[in-house]
Coordinates of C-alpha atoms in Angstrom, one line a residue:
Chain A
M225 CA 92.8 -72.2 10.9
S226 CA 90.3 -72.0 8.0
V227 CA 87.2 -69.4 8.6
E228 CA 83.7 -70.8 8.3
I229 CA 81.5 -68.6 6.5
A230 CA 77.9 -68.4 7.5
H231 CA 75.1 -68.0 4.9
F232 CA 73.2 -64.5 5.7
I233 CA 71.2 -62.0 3.8
Q234 CA 70.6 -58.0 4.2
L235 CA 67.3 -57.6 2.6
H236 CA 67.9 -53.7 2.1
P237 CA 70.9 -51.6 2.0
Q238 CA 69.6 -49.7 5.1
D239 CA 69.1 -52.5 7.4
N240 CA 71.2 -53.0 10.6
V241 CA 70.1 -56.6 11.1
V242 CA 70.8 -59.7 8.8
V243 CA 68.9 -62.6 8.3
C244 CA 70.1 -66.1 8.7
C245 CA 69.5 -68.6 5.8
T246 CA 70.3 -72.0 7.3
D247 CA 70.9 -73.1 10.8
T248 CA 74.6 -71.8 11.7
A249 CA 76.9 -72.7 14.6
Q250 CA 78.6 -69.9 17.2
G251 CA 81.5 -68.7 15.7
Y252 CA 81.0 -68.8 12.2
V253 CA 81.8 -65.7 10.5
V254 CA 79.4 -63.5 8.5
A255 CA 80.7 -61.7 5.4
L256 CA 78.7 -59.2 3.8
N257 CA 79.4 -55.9 1.9
G258 CA 83.0 -56.2 2.4
E259 CA 82.7 -56.2 6.0
Q260 CA 83.1 -59.5 8.6
F261 CA 82.0 -60.4 11.7
Q262 CA 81.5 -63.4 13.8
L263 CA 78.4 -64.8 15.3
T264 CA 78.5 -64.9 19.3
H265 CA 75.6 -67.7 19.3
A266 CA 74.2 -70.3 17.3
I267 CA 71.5 -68.9 14.9
E268 CA 68.7 -70.6 13.3
V269 CA 67.3 -70.0 9.9
G270 CA 65.0 -67.1 9.8
H271 CA 66.5 -65.5 12.9
K272 CA 68.4 -62.2 12.6
V273 CA 71.7 -60.6 14.3
A274 CA 73.0 -57.2 14.4
S275 CA 75.4 -56.2 11.5
Q276 CA 76.6 -53.0 13.3
F277 CA 76.5 -51.6 16.8
I278 CA 73.0 -50.8 18.1
H279 CA 72.3 -48.4 21.0
K280 CA 69.5 -48.8 23.6
G281 CA 66.4 -46.8 21.9
Q282 CA 67.8 -47.0 18.3
K283 CA 65.3 -48.3 15.8
I284 CA 66.1 -51.9 14.3
I285 CA 65.9 -51.5 10.5
K286 CA 65.0 -54.6 8.3
Y287 CA 63.0 -54.3 4.8
G288 CA 64.4 -50.9 5.1
V289 CA 61.7 -50.0 7.6
A290 CA 61.7 -50.0 11.6
I291 CA 60.5 -53.0 12.9
G292 CA 61.0 -51.8 16.5
S293 CA 63.3 -50.3 19.1
A294 CA 66.3 -51.7 20.9
T295 CA 65.9 -52.4 24.5
Q296 CA 69.4 -52.4 25.5
D297 CA 72.8 -52.2 23.6
I298 CA 73.3 -54.6 20.9
A299 CA 76.7 -55.6 20.0
V300 CA 77.6 -56.8 16.3
G301 CA 76.9 -60.6 15.4
E302 CA 74.3 -60.7 18.6
H303 CA 71.1 -62.4 18.3
V304 CA 68.5 -60.0 17.9
H305 CA 65.1 -61.1 19.2
L306 CA 63.0 -60.8 22.1
T307 CA 65.2 -60.0 25.0
N308 CA 66.7 -57.0 23.1
L309 CA 63.9 -55.9 20.5
K310 CA 60.4 -54.5 21.2
S311 CA 57.7 -53.6 19.0
D312 CA 56.7 -50.0 18.8
Y313 CA 53.1 -50.7 18.2
I314 CA 52.0 -53.8 20.1
A315 CA 53.9 -56.0 22.6
S316 CA 54.5 -59.7 21.3
H317 CA 53.4 -62.9 23.1
T318 CA 54.9 -66.5 24.1
R319 CA 53.2 -69.4 25.4
L320 CA 54.3 -67.9 29.0
G321 CA 51.9 -64.8 28.2
V322 CA 52.1 -61.3 26.7
N323 CA 55.6 -59.8 26.8
S324 CA 57.0 -62.6 28.9
S325 CA 60.3 -62.8 27.7
N326 CA 60.7 -59.1 26.7
K327 CA 60.6 -57.6 30.1
D328 CA 62.8 -54.4 30.6
Chain B
M9 CA 40.4 -73.8 -18.5
K10 CA 36.9 -75.0 -17.9
G11 CA 34.5 -74.2 -15.3
Y12 CA 31.0 -75.2 -14.0
L13 CA 28.6 -72.7 -15.3
R14 CA 26.1 -71.2 -12.5
A15 CA 22.9 -69.5 -12.6
D16 CA 24.1 -66.4 -11.5
G17 CA 26.6 -66.5 -14.6
R18 CA 29.8 -67.2 -12.0
K19 CA 31.7 -70.3 -12.8
G20 CA 33.0 -72.9 -10.4
I21 CA 36.5 -75.1 -10.5
R22 CA 34.6 -77.7 -8.2
N23 CA 31.4 -79.1 -7.8
I24 CA 30.9 -79.4 -4.2
T25 CA 27.8 -80.6 -2.2
V26 CA 27.7 -78.8 1.0
V27 CA 25.9 -80.2 4.2
C28 CA 25.4 -77.1 6.4
Y29 CA 24.8 -77.4 10.2
L30 CA 22.9 -74.1 11.6
V31 CA 23.8 -74.9 15.5
E32 CA 26.1 -76.7 17.1
C33 CA 23.3 -79.3 18.2
A34 CA 22.7 -80.3 14.7
H35 CA 26.7 -80.9 13.9
H36 CA 26.9 -84.5 14.6
V37 CA 24.0 -85.2 12.3
A38 CA 25.5 -83.1 9.6
R39 CA 29.0 -84.9 9.9
K40 CA 27.4 -88.2 9.9
I41 CA 25.8 -87.6 6.8
V42 CA 29.1 -86.4 5.1
D43 CA 30.7 -89.5 6.6
G44 CA 28.1 -91.6 5.0
C45 CA 28.1 -90.3 1.5
Q46 CA 31.6 -91.3 1.2
D47 CA 32.1 -88.7 -1.4
E48 CA 35.1 -86.3 -1.1
N49 CA 33.1 -83.7 -3.1
V50 CA 30.6 -83.5 -0.1
H51 CA 31.8 -81.1 2.5
L52 CA 30.7 -79.8 5.8
I53 CA 30.2 -76.5 6.9
G54 CA 28.3 -74.9 9.6
F55 CA 27.8 -72.5 12.3
P56 CA 27.7 -73.4 16.1
G57 CA 25.8 -70.4 17.7
C58 CA 21.9 -70.3 18.8
Y59 CA 21.6 -66.4 18.8
P60 CA 21.2 -64.9 15.3
N61 CA 24.2 -62.8 13.7
D62 CA 23.9 -61.1 10.6
Y63 CA 27.8 -61.6 9.8
A64 CA 27.1 -65.2 10.1
L65 CA 24.1 -65.2 7.8
K66 CA 26.2 -63.4 5.2
Q67 CA 28.9 -65.8 5.0
L68 CA 27.1 -68.7 4.9
S69 CA 24.7 -66.9 2.4
Q70 CA 27.7 -66.4 0.2
L71 CA 29.2 -69.6 0.8
I72 CA 26.2 -71.9 -0.5
R73 CA 26.1 -69.4 -3.4
H74 CA 29.6 -69.7 -4.0
P75 CA 30.5 -70.9 -7.5
N76 CA 32.4 -74.0 -6.5
V77 CA 29.3 -75.4 -4.8
G78 CA 26.7 -77.1 -6.8
A79 CA 24.2 -78.4 -4.2
V80 CA 23.1 -77.6 -0.6
V81 CA 21.6 -79.7 2.2
L82 CA 20.9 -77.3 5.6
L83 CA 20.7 -79.3 8.8
S84 CA 18.4 -77.4 11.4
L85 CA 17.7 -78.7 15.1
G86 CA 14.6 -76.7 14.8
C87 CA 14.7 -74.5 17.7
E88 CA 17.9 -72.4 17.0
G89 CA 18.1 -68.7 16.1
F90 CA 19.6 -68.9 12.7
N91 CA 17.3 -67.6 10.0
R92 CA 17.2 -71.1 7.9
E93 CA 14.3 -69.8 5.5
A94 CA 16.5 -66.8 4.2
L95 CA 19.4 -69.1 3.8
A96 CA 17.3 -71.8 1.8
A97 CA 15.8 -68.8 -0.2
A98 CA 19.5 -67.5 -0.8
A99 CA 20.4 -71.0 -2.2
R100 CA 17.4 -71.5 -4.3
E101 CA 17.7 -67.7 -5.7
A102 CA 21.2 -68.8 -6.9
G103 CA 19.8 -71.6 -8.7
K104 CA 21.1 -74.6 -6.4
P105 CA 19.4 -77.6 -5.9
T106 CA 18.6 -77.4 -1.7
D107 CA 16.7 -79.0 1.1
T108 CA 16.5 -78.5 4.5
I109 CA 16.3 -81.1 7.0
V110 CA 14.8 -80.2 10.4
I111 CA 16.0 -82.9 12.9
Q112 CA 13.1 -82.3 15.5
Q113 CA 10.7 -82.5 12.5
A114 CA 12.4 -85.3 11.0
G115 CA 12.5 -87.8 13.8
G116 CA 15.6 -87.4 15.3
T117 CA 19.0 -88.3 14.8
K118 CA 18.6 -91.5 12.8
T119 CA 16.1 -90.8 10.6
S120 CA 17.8 -87.3 9.9
I121 CA 21.0 -89.0 9.0
E122 CA 19.1 -91.5 6.6
K123 CA 17.2 -88.6 5.1
G124 CA 20.1 -86.6 4.7
I125 CA 22.3 -89.0 2.8
A126 CA 19.4 -90.0 0.6
T127 CA 18.9 -86.2 -0.1
V128 CA 22.7 -85.7 -0.9
K129 CA 22.6 -88.2 -3.3
Q130 CA 19.2 -86.8 -4.8
L131 CA 20.2 -83.5 -5.2
Q132 CA 23.5 -84.4 -6.7
T133 CA 21.5 -85.6 -9.5
Q134 CA 20.3 -81.9 -10.4
M135 CA 23.5 -80.3 -9.8
D136 CA 25.0 -78.1 -12.8
I137 CA 27.5 -80.6 -14.5
Q138 CA 28.2 -78.3 -17.7
L139 CA 31.8 -77.1 -18.1
V140 CA 32.1 -74.3 -20.3
P141 CA 35.3 -72.3 -21.2
M142 CA 36.6 -70.2 -18.3
S143 CA 39.6 -67.5 -18.5
V144 CA 41.8 -66.6 -15.7
D145 CA 40.1 -63.1 -15.5
E146 CA 37.3 -64.9 -14.0
L147 CA 39.3 -66.2 -11.1
I148 CA 39.2 -64.6 -7.7
I149 CA 42.4 -66.0 -5.7
G150 CA 42.8 -65.3 -1.9
T151 CA 45.9 -65.4 -0.1
I152 CA 46.7 -66.1 3.8
C153 CA 50.0 -66.7 5.7
G154 CA 49.8 -68.9 8.7
G155 CA 52.7 -70.1 11.0
S156 CA 54.9 -67.5 9.5
D157 CA 58.4 -67.4 10.6
G158 CA 61.7 -65.2 9.5
T159 CA 61.7 -66.9 6.2
S160 CA 58.1 -66.2 5.1
G161 CA 58.6 -62.6 4.1
I162 CA 61.7 -63.4 2.0
T163 CA 61.0 -66.4 0.3
A164 CA 57.1 -67.6 -0.1
N165 CA 55.4 -64.4 0.6
P166 CA 57.2 -62.0 -2.0
A167 CA 56.7 -65.3 -4.3
V168 CA 52.9 -65.1 -3.7
G169 CA 53.3 -61.2 -4.5
H170 CA 54.8 -62.1 -7.7
C171 CA 52.1 -64.7 -8.8
F172 CA 49.5 -61.9 -7.9
D173 CA 51.1 -59.4 -10.4
R174 CA 51.2 -62.1 -12.9
L175 CA 47.4 -62.7 -12.1
L176 CA 46.4 -58.9 -12.2
A177 CA 48.1 -58.3 -15.3
Q178 CA 45.5 -60.5 -16.9
D179 CA 42.5 -58.8 -14.8
A180 CA 42.1 -61.6 -12.1
T181 CA 40.6 -61.0 -8.9
C182 CA 43.4 -61.1 -5.7
I183 CA 42.4 -60.8 -2.2
F184 CA 44.9 -60.2 0.7
E185 CA 44.1 -59.5 4.1
E186 CA 44.2 -59.6 8.0
T187 CA 44.8 -55.9 8.5
G188 CA 46.0 -56.7 11.9
E189 CA 48.9 -58.3 10.2
L190 CA 49.6 -55.3 8.1
I191 CA 50.1 -53.0 11.4
G192 CA 53.2 -50.8 10.6
C193 CA 52.5 -51.0 6.7
E194 CA 49.6 -48.5 6.4
Q195 CA 51.3 -45.7 4.7
I196 CA 53.0 -47.6 2.1
M197 CA 50.0 -49.6 1.3
A198 CA 48.1 -46.8 1.2
E199 CA 50.4 -44.8 -1.6
R200 CA 49.4 -48.0 -3.8
A201 CA 45.7 -47.2 -3.6
V202 CA 43.9 -46.2 -7.0
S203 CA 42.6 -43.1 -5.1
V204 CA 43.4 -40.9 -2.3
E205 CA 40.4 -41.7 -0.6
L206 CA 40.7 -45.5 -0.9
G207 CA 44.3 -44.7 0.6
V208 CA 42.7 -42.9 3.9
E209 CA 40.0 -45.7 4.1
I210 CA 42.7 -48.3 4.1
E211 CA 44.8 -46.3 6.7
K212 CA 41.7 -46.3 8.9
A213 CA 41.1 -49.7 8.6
V214 CA 44.5 -50.7 9.9
H215 CA 44.2 -48.1 12.7
K216 CA 41.1 -50.0 13.6
A217 CA 42.9 -53.1 13.7
E218 CA 45.6 -51.6 15.8
D219 CA 43.0 -50.2 18.3
Y220 CA 41.0 -53.7 18.3
Y221 CA 44.4 -55.6 19.2
T222 CA 45.6 -53.2 21.6
Q223 CA 42.3 -53.5 23.6
L224 CA 42.7 -57.0 23.6
G225 CA 46.4 -57.0 24.6
Y226 CA 47.2 -59.5 21.9
G227 CA 48.7 -58.8 18.5
S228 CA 48.0 -61.2 15.7
F229 CA 51.3 -63.0 16.3
A230 CA 51.6 -66.4 17.8
P231 CA 54.4 -68.1 20.0
G232 CA 55.7 -70.1 17.0
N233 CA 56.1 -66.7 15.1
A234 CA 58.8 -65.8 17.7
E235 CA 60.2 -69.3 17.9
G236 CA 60.9 -69.0 14.0
G237 CA 62.8 -65.7 14.3
L238 CA 60.1 -63.1 14.4
T239 CA 60.1 -60.7 17.1
T240 CA 57.7 -58.0 16.7
Q241 CA 54.2 -57.4 14.9
E242 CA 55.6 -54.8 12.4
E243 CA 58.4 -57.2 11.4
K244 CA 55.8 -59.9 10.9
S245 CA 53.5 -57.1 9.3
M246 CA 56.4 -56.2 6.6
G247 CA 56.7 -59.9 5.7
A248 CA 53.2 -60.6 5.3
Y249 CA 52.4 -57.5 3.2
S250 CA 55.0 -59.0 0.5
K251 CA 52.1 -61.2 -0.2
S252 CA 50.5 -58.4 -2.0
G253 CA 52.7 -57.9 -4.7
H254 CA 53.5 -54.5 -6.4
S255 CA 50.2 -53.9 -8.3
Q256 CA 47.9 -50.9 -7.5
I257 CA 45.1 -51.6 -4.8
S258 CA 41.6 -51.6 -6.7
G259 CA 39.3 -51.6 -3.2
L260 CA 38.6 -52.5 0.3
I261 CA 36.0 -54.9 1.0
K262 CA 34.8 -56.8 4.3
P263 CA 34.2 -60.4 4.6
G264 CA 31.4 -61.6 2.0
D265 CA 31.6 -58.6 -0.2
I266 CA 32.5 -59.9 -3.9
P267 CA 35.0 -58.0 -5.4
P268 CA 33.0 -55.9 -8.4
K269 CA 35.6 -56.4 -11.0
G270 CA 39.4 -57.9 -11.6
G271 CA 42.0 -56.0 -9.1
L272 CA 43.5 -56.3 -6.2
Y273 CA 41.6 -55.8 -2.9
L274 CA 42.3 -55.8 0.6
M275 CA 39.8 -57.4 3.2
D276 CA 39.2 -55.8 6.4
V277 CA 38.6 -58.6 8.6
V278 CA 38.5 -56.7 11.8
P279 CA 34.9 -56.1 13.5
D280 CA 33.6 -52.6 13.6
G281 CA 32.4 -51.3 17.0
G282 CA 35.5 -52.5 19.1
P283 CA 35.8 -56.2 20.5
K284 CA 32.5 -57.5 21.2
F285 CA 32.9 -61.2 20.4
G286 CA 36.8 -61.6 20.9
F287 CA 39.7 -62.0 18.5
P288 CA 39.0 -61.0 15.0
N289 CA 39.8 -64.5 13.7
I290 CA 40.7 -67.4 16.1
S291 CA 42.6 -69.3 13.8
D292 CA 43.8 -69.2 10.0
N293 CA 40.7 -71.0 8.8
A294 CA 38.3 -68.3 9.6
E295 CA 40.4 -66.1 7.3
I296 CA 40.2 -68.6 4.8
V297 CA 36.6 -69.1 5.1
E298 CA 35.8 -65.2 4.9
M299 CA 37.9 -65.1 1.6
I300 CA 36.0 -68.1 0.2
A301 CA 32.7 -66.1 1.1
S302 CA 34.1 -63.1 -1.0
G303 CA 34.0 -65.7 -4.0
A304 CA 37.6 -67.0 -3.9
H305 CA 38.4 -70.4 -6.1
I306 CA 41.6 -71.1 -4.4
I307 CA 43.4 -69.9 -1.7
L308 CA 47.3 -69.4 -1.6
F309 CA 48.7 -70.3 1.6
T310 CA 52.2 -69.5 2.8
T311 CA 53.7 -71.0 5.6
G312 CA 57.1 -71.2 7.5
R313 CA 56.6 -73.3 10.9
G314 CA 54.6 -75.6 8.5
S315 CA 50.5 -75.6 8.6
V316 CA 48.7 -78.7 7.4
V317 CA 45.2 -77.2 6.8
G318 CA 43.1 -76.9 3.5
S319 CA 39.4 -75.8 3.5
A320 CA 36.1 -76.9 2.6
I321 CA 34.6 -75.8 -0.8
S322 CA 37.8 -74.2 -2.3
P323 CA 41.1 -75.7 -2.9
V324 CA 44.3 -74.6 -0.8
I325 CA 47.6 -74.5 -2.3
K326 CA 50.3 -74.5 0.5
I327 CA 53.4 -72.7 -0.1
C328 CA 56.6 -73.4 2.4
A329 CA 58.8 -70.5 3.2
N330 CA 61.2 -72.6 5.2
P331 CA 63.5 -75.2 3.8
E332 CA 63.9 -77.0 7.0
T333 CA 60.2 -77.3 7.4
Y334 CA 59.8 -78.6 3.9
A335 CA 62.5 -81.3 4.3
R336 CA 60.2 -82.5 7.5
M337 CA 56.6 -82.2 6.4
P338 CA 57.1 -82.4 2.3
D339 CA 53.8 -84.3 2.0
D340 CA 51.9 -81.4 3.1
M341 CA 53.6 -78.8 0.8
D342 CA 52.5 -78.0 -2.6
V343 CA 55.4 -75.7 -3.2
N344 CA 59.0 -75.5 -1.8
A345 CA 59.6 -71.4 -1.5
G346 CA 62.6 -72.2 0.9
R347 CA 65.1 -72.8 -2.2
V348 CA 65.2 -69.3 -2.4
L349 CA 67.5 -69.0 0.8
S350 CA 69.9 -71.5 -0.8
G351 CA 70.2 -69.7 -4.1
E352 CA 68.8 -72.5 -6.1
S353 CA 65.9 -70.3 -7.2
T354 CA 64.6 -66.7 -7.5
V355 CA 61.5 -65.2 -5.9
E356 CA 60.3 -64.9 -9.5
E357 CA 60.7 -68.5 -10.5
V358 CA 59.1 -69.5 -7.4
G359 CA 56.1 -66.9 -8.1
L360 CA 55.9 -68.7 -11.7
E361 CA 55.6 -72.2 -10.2
I362 CA 52.8 -70.9 -7.9
Y363 CA 50.9 -69.3 -10.9
Q364 CA 51.5 -72.8 -12.8
Q365 CA 50.3 -74.9 -10.1
L366 CA 47.4 -72.5 -9.5
L367 CA 46.2 -73.3 -13.3
A368 CA 46.6 -76.8 -12.7
V369 CA 44.6 -76.9 -9.6
A370 CA 42.0 -74.5 -11.5
V371 CA 41.7 -77.6 -13.9
G372 CA 41.0 -80.3 -11.4
A373 CA 44.5 -81.5 -10.1
K374 CA 44.4 -82.1 -6.6
T375 CA 46.2 -80.0 -3.8
K376 CA 48.1 -81.6 -1.0
S377 CA 45.6 -80.7 1.4
E378 CA 42.9 -82.2 -0.9
E379 CA 44.6 -85.5 -1.5
L380 CA 45.1 -85.5 2.4
G381 CA 41.4 -85.2 3.1
H382 CA 41.8 -81.7 4.7
Q383 CA 38.3 -79.7 4.5
E384 CA 38.7 -77.6 7.6
F385 CA 35.6 -74.8 8.3
I386 CA 35.2 -72.5 11.1
L387 CA 32.8 -69.6 11.4
T388 CA 32.2 -67.6 14.5
Y389 CA 30.5 -64.2 15.8
K390 CA 31.5 -61.0 14.5
Q391 CA 29.9 -57.4 13.5
F392 CA 30.5 -55.2 10.8
E393 CA 29.4 -52.0 9.2
P394 CA 29.0 -51.8 5.5
I395 CA 31.9 -50.4 3.5
G396 CA 31.8 -46.7 2.5
P397 CA 31.4 -45.4 -1.2
S398 CA 35.2 -44.7 -1.0
C399 CA 36.2 -48.6 -0.7
L400 CA 35.4 -49.3 -4.4
P401 CA 36.3 -46.4 -6.5
F402 CA 35.8 -48.0 -9.8
R403 CA 32.7 -50.0 -9.1

């Protein structure tokens, strides 16, 4: 069985997340820096997944800087978003209200 | 490149007649005058409030003096709080053909509309129409991002940054803004300031924004940002920040301040004195209006989710960050920066394309939003203290 390679980019060498370049189905394989991992969910363009295991409370690094902290452990290949990442500055809001999908 | 020479020495790339209402009660009459003129170079601007506000007076004064504006018609109901005499004086001092119609004195809606249309046509015969040589160093360019998503900070925003670096190398003036969307970037931004004191002012401005948004309970973060893959304010900020390029930051200005010379300026758009009138900028066009009030001839607007807006007075060039959005909304987009993601182009190549489009628009080519008739305008209440001496080190 052939491996379907997904198109993702790492924006900075220190990043622990990588960014999706085109809408991608679950199960595709991300191959970056000589390492490979499988996507646990379908991912849309512009969204990000963990490229290494991230512990709860650890900083999420993108562009080489912290963009917030993990609110739970995040597995490699998992979607990093409102359910597991929160701002170190100001809570994000959705149409349902402030921090609505971001409760601990 | 050629521009319309104005009495104050500035040069415009468009010759717009503005019809400006001074209270919501005069809005309908003003809009009917604009519609009745059937001229794409007659634009509607205005302020809805009846209570006077120094910020609103400053913004409208700078807008009617803008080099892209050739003539001005003011629409007053008659009893509102706006200082219409000060505004008319500002237009006259700037050498703009100007007239004020007071609806209560002109006999009501119908006669005011008729008088307004005739006034526009008459003032247009007195406008500056002389085109003189104009160079890149006489341009003021503003940038904004709207409907950002996870692609914005990788494609369109750094491409605008590249375009800015190219413009700044030729001594043009560039403005970037929304300190609330730079939260988290204050230290790296301060390091780019031309003086240590300016760096301190930049950090103070971002901290003010953070305090302000924290008190409101909302960041500058829309639901669509999250749908497009952005999760936190500081993640959005890092993407937005890349619009500023890599050049030194020459100064910090507030809405309506005209940059004194070429260089890169950060605009502090968050009001002083805490939340008094609500959100700093209630929508993207409020930010666009402030950059035009600071003299911007053209606005570079990056979007991931897909904005459609343009503006009154100055053309808006839309740069689409997301290839999926571009495929859905090509008629609204001037530049497809999303091809960086597929590897078809580099950020530098897209930056050059933006620069070339900007020069074409400066000599009269229409942007997509101009072709589609977009002339959005919004101005609401705010309060500012003047900038301090450290904000413009090389004035």
